[in-house]
mmCIF file of C-alpha atoms in Angstrom:
data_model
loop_
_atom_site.group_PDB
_atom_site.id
_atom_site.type_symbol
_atom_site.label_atom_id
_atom_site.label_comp_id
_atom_site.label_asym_id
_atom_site.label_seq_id
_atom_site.Cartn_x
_atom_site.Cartn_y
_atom_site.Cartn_z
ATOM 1 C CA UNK A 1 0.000 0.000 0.000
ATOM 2 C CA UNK A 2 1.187 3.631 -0.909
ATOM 3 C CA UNK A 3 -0.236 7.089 0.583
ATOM 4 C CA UNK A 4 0.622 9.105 -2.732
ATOM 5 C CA UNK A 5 3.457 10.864 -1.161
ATOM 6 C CA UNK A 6 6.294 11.240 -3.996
ATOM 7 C CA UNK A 7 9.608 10.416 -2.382
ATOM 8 C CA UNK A 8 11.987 10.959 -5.326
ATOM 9 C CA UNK A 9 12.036 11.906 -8.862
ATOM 10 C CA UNK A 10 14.099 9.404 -10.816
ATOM 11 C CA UNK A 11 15.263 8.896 -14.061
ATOM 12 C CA UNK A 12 14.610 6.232 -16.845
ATOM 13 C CA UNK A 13 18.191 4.994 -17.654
ATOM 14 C CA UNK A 14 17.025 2.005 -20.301
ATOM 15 C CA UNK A 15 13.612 0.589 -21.406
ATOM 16 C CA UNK A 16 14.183 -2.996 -22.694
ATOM 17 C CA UNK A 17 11.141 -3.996 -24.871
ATOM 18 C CA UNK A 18 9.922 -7.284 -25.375
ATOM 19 C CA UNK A 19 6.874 -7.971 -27.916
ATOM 20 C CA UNK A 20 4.106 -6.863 -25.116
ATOM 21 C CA UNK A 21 6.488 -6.031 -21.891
ATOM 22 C CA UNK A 22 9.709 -4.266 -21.167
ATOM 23 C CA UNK A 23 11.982 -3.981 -18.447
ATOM 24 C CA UNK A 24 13.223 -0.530 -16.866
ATOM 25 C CA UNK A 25 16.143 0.742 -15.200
ATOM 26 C CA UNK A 26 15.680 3.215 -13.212
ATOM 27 C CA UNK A 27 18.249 6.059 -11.520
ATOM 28 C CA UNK A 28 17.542 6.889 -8.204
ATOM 29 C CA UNK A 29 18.713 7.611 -4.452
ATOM 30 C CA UNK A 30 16.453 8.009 -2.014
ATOM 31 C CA UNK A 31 13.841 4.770 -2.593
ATOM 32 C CA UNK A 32 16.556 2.400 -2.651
ATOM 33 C CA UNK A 33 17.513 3.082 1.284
ATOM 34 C CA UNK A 34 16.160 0.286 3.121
ATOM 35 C CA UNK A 35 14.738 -1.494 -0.174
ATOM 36 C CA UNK A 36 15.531 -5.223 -1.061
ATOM 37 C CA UNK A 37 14.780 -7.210 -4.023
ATOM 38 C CA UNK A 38 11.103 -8.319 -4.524
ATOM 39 C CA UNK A 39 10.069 -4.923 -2.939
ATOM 40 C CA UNK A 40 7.403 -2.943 -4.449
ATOM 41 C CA UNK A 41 7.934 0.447 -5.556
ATOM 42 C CA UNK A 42 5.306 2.713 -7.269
ATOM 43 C CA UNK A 43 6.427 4.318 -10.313
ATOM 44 C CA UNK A 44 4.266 6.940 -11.630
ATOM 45 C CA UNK A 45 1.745 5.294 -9.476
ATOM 46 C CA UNK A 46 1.883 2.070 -10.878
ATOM 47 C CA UNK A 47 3.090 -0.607 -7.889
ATOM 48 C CA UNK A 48 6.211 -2.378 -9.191
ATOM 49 C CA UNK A 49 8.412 -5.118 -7.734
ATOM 50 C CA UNK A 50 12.282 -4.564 -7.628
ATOM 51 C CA UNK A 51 14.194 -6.995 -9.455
ATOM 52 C CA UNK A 52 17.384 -5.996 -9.264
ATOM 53 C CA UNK A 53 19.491 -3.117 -7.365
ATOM 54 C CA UNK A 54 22.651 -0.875 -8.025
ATOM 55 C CA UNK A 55 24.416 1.576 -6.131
ATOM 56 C CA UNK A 56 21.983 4.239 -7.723
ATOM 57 C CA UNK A 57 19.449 2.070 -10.199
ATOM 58 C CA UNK A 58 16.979 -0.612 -9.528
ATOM 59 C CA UNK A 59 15.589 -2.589 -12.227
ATOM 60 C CA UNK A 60 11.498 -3.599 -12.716
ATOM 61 C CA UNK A 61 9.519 -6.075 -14.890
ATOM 62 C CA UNK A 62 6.061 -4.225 -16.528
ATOM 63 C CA UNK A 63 4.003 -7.021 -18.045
ATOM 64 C CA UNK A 64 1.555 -6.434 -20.648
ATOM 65 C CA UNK A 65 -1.500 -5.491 -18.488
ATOM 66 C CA UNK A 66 0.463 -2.534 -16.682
ATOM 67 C CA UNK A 67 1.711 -1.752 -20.377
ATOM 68 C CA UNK A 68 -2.013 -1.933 -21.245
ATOM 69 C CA UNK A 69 -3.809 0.309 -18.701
ATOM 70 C CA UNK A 70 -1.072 3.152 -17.773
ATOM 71 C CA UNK A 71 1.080 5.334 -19.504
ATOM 72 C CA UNK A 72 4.463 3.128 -18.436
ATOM 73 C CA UNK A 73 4.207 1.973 -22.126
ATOM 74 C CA UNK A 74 5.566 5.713 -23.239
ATOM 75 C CA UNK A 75 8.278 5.958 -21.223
ATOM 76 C CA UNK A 76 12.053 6.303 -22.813
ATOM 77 C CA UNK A 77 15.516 6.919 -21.581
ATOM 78 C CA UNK A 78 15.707 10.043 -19.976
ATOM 79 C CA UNK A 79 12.058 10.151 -18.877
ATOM 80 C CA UNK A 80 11.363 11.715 -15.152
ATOM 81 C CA UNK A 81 9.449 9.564 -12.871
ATOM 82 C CA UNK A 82 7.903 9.872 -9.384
ATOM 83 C CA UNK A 83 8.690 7.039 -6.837
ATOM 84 C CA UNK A 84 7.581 5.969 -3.856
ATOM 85 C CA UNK A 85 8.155 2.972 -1.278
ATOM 86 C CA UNK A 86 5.525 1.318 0.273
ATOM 87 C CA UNK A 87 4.203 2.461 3.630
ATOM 88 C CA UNK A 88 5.680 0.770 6.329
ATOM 89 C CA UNK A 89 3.512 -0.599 9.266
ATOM 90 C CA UNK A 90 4.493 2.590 11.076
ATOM 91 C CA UNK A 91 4.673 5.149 9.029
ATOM 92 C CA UNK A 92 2.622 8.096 8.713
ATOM 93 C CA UNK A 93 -0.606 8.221 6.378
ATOM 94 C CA UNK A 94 -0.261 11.622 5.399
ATOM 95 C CA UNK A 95 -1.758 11.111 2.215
ATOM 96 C CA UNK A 96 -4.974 8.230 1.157
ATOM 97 C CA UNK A 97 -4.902 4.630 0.535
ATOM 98 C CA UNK A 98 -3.102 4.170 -2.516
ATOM 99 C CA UNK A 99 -2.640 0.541 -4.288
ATOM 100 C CA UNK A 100 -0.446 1.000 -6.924
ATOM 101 C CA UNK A 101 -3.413 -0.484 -9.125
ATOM 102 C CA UNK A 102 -4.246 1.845 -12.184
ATOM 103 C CA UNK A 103 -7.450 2.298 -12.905
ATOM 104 C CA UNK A 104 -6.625 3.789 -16.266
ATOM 105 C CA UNK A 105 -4.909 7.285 -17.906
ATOM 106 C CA UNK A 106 -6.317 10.759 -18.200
ATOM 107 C CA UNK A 107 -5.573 13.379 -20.801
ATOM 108 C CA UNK A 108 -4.130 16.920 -19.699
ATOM 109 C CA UNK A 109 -6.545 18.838 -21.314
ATOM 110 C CA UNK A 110 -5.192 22.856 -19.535
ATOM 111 C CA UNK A 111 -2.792 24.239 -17.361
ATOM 112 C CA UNK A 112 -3.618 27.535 -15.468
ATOM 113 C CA UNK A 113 -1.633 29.575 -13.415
ATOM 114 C CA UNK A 114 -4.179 30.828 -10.097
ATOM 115 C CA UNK A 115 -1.877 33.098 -7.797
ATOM 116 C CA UNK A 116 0.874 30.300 -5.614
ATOM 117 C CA UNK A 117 -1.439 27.873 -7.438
ATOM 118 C CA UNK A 118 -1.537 25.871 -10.484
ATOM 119 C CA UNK A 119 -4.695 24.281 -12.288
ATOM 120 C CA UNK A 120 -4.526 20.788 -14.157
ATOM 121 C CA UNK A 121 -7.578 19.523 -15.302
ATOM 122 C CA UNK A 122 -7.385 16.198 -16.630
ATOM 123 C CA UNK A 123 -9.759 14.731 -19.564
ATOM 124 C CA UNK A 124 -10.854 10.887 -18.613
ATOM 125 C CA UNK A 125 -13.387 8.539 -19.941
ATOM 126 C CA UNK A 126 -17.075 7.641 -18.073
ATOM 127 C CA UNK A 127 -16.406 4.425 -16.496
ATOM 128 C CA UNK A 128 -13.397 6.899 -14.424
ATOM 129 C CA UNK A 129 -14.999 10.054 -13.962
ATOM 130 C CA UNK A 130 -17.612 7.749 -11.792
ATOM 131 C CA UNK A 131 -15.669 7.647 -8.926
ATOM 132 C CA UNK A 132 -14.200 10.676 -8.907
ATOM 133 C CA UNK A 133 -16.099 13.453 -6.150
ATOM 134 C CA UNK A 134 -15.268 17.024 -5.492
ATOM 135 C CA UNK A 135 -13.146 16.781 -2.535
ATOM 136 C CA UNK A 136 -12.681 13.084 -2.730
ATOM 137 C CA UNK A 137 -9.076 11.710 -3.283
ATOM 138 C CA UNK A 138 -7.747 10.866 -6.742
ATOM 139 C CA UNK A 139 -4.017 9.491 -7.672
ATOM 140 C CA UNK A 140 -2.476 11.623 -10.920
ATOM 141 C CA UNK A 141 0.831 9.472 -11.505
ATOM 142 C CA UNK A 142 1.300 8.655 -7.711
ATOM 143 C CA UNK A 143 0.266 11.585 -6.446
ATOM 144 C CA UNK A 144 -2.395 12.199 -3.967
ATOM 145 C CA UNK A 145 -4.497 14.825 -4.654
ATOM 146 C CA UNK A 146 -7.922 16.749 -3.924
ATOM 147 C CA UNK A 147 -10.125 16.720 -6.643
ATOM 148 C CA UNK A 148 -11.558 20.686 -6.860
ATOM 149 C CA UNK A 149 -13.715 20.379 -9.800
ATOM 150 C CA UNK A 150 -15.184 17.432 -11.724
ATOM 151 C CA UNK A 151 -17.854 17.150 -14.805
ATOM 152 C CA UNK A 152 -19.246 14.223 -16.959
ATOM 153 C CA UNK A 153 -15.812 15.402 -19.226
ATOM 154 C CA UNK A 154 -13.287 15.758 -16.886
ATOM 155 C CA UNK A 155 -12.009 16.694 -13.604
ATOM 156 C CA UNK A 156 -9.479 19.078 -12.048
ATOM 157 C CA UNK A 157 -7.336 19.891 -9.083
ATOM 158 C CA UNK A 158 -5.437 22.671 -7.949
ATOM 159 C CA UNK A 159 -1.739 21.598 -7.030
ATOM 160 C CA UNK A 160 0.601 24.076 -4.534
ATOM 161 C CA UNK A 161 3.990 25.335 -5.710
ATOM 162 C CA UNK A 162 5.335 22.327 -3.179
ATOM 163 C CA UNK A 163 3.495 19.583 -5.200
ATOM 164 C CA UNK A 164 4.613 20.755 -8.334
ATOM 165 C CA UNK A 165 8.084 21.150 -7.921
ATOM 166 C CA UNK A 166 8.968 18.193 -6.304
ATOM 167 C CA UNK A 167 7.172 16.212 -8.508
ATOM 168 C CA UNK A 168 6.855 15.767 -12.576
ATOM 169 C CA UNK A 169 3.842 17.715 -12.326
ATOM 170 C CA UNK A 170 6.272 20.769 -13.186
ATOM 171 C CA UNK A 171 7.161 18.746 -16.533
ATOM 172 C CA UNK A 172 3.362 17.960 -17.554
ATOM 173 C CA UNK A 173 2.090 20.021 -21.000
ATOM 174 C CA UNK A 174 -1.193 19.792 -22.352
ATOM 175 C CA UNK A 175 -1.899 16.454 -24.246
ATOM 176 C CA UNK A 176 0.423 14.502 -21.706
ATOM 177 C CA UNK A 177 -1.139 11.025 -21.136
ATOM 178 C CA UNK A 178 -1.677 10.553 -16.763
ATOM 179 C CA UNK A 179 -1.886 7.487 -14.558
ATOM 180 C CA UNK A 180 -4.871 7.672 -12.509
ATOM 181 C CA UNK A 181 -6.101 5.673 -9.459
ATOM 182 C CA UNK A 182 -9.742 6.219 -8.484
ATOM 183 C CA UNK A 183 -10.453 6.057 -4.224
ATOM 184 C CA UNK A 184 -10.252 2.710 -3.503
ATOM 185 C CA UNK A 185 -13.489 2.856 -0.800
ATOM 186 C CA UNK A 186 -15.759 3.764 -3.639
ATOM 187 C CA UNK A 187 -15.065 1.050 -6.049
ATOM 188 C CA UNK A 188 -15.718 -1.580 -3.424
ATOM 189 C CA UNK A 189 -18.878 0.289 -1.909
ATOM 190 C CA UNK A 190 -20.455 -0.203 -5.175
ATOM 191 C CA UNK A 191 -19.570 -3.937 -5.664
ATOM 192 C CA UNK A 192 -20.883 -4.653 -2.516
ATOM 193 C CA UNK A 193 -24.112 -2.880 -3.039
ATOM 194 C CA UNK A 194 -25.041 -4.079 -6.560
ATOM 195 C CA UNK A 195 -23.823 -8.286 -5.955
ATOM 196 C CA UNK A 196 -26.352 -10.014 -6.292
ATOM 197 C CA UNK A 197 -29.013 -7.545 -6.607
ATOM 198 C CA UNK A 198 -28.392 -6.239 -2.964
ATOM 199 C CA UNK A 199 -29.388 -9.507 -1.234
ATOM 200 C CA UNK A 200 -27.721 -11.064 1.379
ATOM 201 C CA UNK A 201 -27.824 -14.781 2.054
ATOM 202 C CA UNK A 202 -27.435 -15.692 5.958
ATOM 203 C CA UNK A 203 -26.889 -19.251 6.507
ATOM 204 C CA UNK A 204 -27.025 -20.269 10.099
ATOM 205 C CA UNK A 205 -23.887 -22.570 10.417
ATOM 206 C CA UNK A 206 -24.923 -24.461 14.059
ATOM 207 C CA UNK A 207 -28.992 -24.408 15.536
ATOM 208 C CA UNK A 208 -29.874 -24.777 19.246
ATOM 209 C CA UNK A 209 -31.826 -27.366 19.958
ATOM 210 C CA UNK A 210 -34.562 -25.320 20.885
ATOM 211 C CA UNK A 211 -34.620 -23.486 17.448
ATOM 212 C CA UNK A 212 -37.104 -23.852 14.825
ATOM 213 C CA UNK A 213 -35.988 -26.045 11.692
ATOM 214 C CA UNK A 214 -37.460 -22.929 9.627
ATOM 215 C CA UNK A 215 -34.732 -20.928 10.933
ATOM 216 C CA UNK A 216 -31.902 -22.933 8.712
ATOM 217 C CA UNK A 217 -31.737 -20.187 6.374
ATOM 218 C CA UNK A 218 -32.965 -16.681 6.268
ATOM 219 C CA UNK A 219 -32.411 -14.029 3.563
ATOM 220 C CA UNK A 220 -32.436 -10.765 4.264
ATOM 221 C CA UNK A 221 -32.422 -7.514 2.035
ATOM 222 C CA UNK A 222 -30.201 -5.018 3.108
ATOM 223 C CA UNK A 223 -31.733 -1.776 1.948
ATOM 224 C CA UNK A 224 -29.120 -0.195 0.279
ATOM 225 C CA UNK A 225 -29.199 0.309 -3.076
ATOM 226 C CA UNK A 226 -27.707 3.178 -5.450
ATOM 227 C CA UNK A 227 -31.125 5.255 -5.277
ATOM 228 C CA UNK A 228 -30.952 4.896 -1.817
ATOM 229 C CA UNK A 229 -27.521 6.181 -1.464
ATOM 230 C CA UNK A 230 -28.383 8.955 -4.820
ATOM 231 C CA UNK A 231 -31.465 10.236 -2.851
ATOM 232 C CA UNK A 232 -29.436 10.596 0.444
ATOM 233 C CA UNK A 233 -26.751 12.678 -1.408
ATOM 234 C CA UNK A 234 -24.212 9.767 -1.444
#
């Protein structure tokens, strides 16, 4: 698990391609302190295990479904990248639960200057924009951020100085392809709800003796559903 807290900016030092994966070398410093082989690492948000380690490079295996869903597949030598380590058990959560998962890429559709502020809002398709809420939590390549703004088009947050600089935020242009990771809670919330129709199947696993055979199995319906949750403001 991540929080979306960049660590480091590295640097692509080789892409190896295969037909539909590739392997990449990556330069860095500070996210190799502590890290061992078979560690995951999130580059550009995108959770990757360490395969092999340098004085100042680890290497990283992207199969064909990262290549697929996130923008790893455009990277060449020379590219900047954020990385973080995962959270250890006692580390600080300072930012949301991240998993490294992509959910798929955005589009940087404008960049605006707003004062100490900067504006990037971020085309994406339906089946993203979904889970996205103003002031909910969404992942732009790694990093956690507020959402400000969001429409059946697109969405868009409002990054400090801090954020950008330390970051490749300060290297995005319009056009740029994004990683983006949806909040985690909300994707599960609406699996839960919408299994099965919202029904819930209770199997009693022992009786008492006292207990009516009847009572075997019950089914209950939970009474949440997604008008329930739409009318409530959820």
């Amino acid at each position: 698990m991540f929080t979306g807290l960049i660590e480091e900016v590295g640097t692509i030092q080789n892409v190896r391609r295969g037909a539909r994966s590739c392997v990449l070398t990556i330069g860095c410093k500070k996210v190799l302190e502590g890290s061992q082989i078979g560690d995951s690492i999130a580059v550009n948000g995108v959770c990757l295990t360490v395969t092999s380690m340098g004085g100042s490079y680890y290497t990283a295996d992207v199969m064909a479904e990262t290549m697929n869903r996130s923008s790893l597949r455009q990277l060449s030598t020379g590219a900047s990248v954020n990385l973080e380590r995962a959270m250890p058990a006692n580390g600080r959560f300072g930012g949301h639960i991240v998993s490294g998962h992509i959910d798929g890429t955005g589009t940087v559709q404008s960049i605006e200057p707003d004062d100490n502020a900067i504006w990037y809002t971020i085309a994406a398709k339906p089946n993203l924009l979904r889970y996205i809420v103003e002031k909910g939590s969404i992942t732009i390549d790694g990093i956690s951020l507020t959402v400000a703004k969001v429409s059946n088009e697109n969405f868009a947050i409002s990054a400090i100085p801090h954020t950008v600089q330390v970051t490749i935020l300060k290297d995005k242009k319009v056009g740029d392809v994004v990683n983006l990771e949806n909040d985690i809670i909300g994707k599960y919330v609406e699996r839960l709800i919408s299994f099965g129709g919202g029904v819930v199947e209770c199997h009693n696993q022992s009786l008492k003796n006292n207990e009516s055979s009847d009572n075997k199995q019950t089914k209950s319906h939970s009474g949440i559903t997604m008008e329930f949750l739409s009318k409530h403001g959820f």
